[in-house]
Amino acid sequence: MSQGKYLDDILEFISMDYDNEMLSVHPRDKLNGILENYNDPKTLMVIDIDGTIKRSPTMSIVKKTVFKPQRYYKNLEWLGNMLLTLPIAGWQRWSLEKIETFSLEYAETNVIETLRNNYPNVNLNKIAETESPQLFPGVKDVLTYFSQPKKLLVSRTFEELVKATEKELNNGVQLIHNSYHRIDDKVKLVLDQAEQQRCEKIFIFGDLQNDIDPATEARKLGYDVFMARVCKQMLRKHYHSDVDLYMQRNWTGLRDMLIS
């Protein structure tokens, strides 16, 4: 096995268009058929939010409330905590999981709960809808194509942000059947839902290790599993033996392949 920096050193190209780049452990001529197998009512489709279908709304709302405080706060109570915690974020740059965890904890302690408890005139649902980043290109098309599975949004982020994303996805046609927020143990939730829904197959879209863990555990229990990992960059370090497809944040490559 070569020792290059990028995933294409070890995996097969599915699309050579850089913006829509995808890599898979499955041969290109078989991938369409494999994916179509999951467009089935017996499939549970689990979709992460932050870094998977849009840039992190958690980080976005933290940045906008911290660095534009006059829009949300009446005083400078946020400043001390920000100055104390930002260096911690700097130390944790090497780990996406730790960055996400830091952002969630920071937001919970210093942003979300402060706004909920102390500023009744601030509408967090409205902020979540207006300040949340846009969906990555092609996301709605791909989820529309998979019309048969029961689709769940499962995220570690906050209720307002999850509900805003669910509302955005369901605008016009219902794509998401249910959503779950502040879920740290995704393994338990996914396995419980698969059992309750009597699903035989599980399809997961995610970007971090805690999205891959349910795929690993579900396979051990005999479920037919497909794991798609969304990557900002297609780096070799993102390789995992339980991932079937790697795709960049532009989902149009997957969309175009599915409808071709």
Short mmCIF file of C-alpha atoms in Angstrom, two decimals, residues 95-108 156:
data_model
loop_
_atom_site.label_atom_id
_atom_site.label_comp_id
_atom_site.label_asym_id
_atom_site.label_seq_id
_atom_site.Cartn_x
_atom_site.Cartn_y
_atom_site.Cartn_z
CA SER A 95 -8.87 16.78 16.07
CA LEU A 96 -12.17 17.47 14.31
CA GLU A 97 -14.02 15.51 16.97
CA LYS A 98 -12.50 17.65 19.72
CA ILE A 99 -13.21 20.86 17.84
CA GLU A 100 -16.86 19.85 17.46
CA THR A 101 -17.07 18.87 21.12
CA PHE A 102 -15.46 22.16 22.17
CA SER A 103 -17.87 24.16 20.00
CA LEU A 104 -20.88 22.36 21.43
CA GLU A 105 -19.73 22.78 25.02
CA TYR A 106 -18.82 26.43 24.47
CA ALA A 107 -22.15 27.13 22.77
CA GLU A 108 -24.10 25.35 25.49
CA ARG A 156 -24.96 16.40 18.54
#
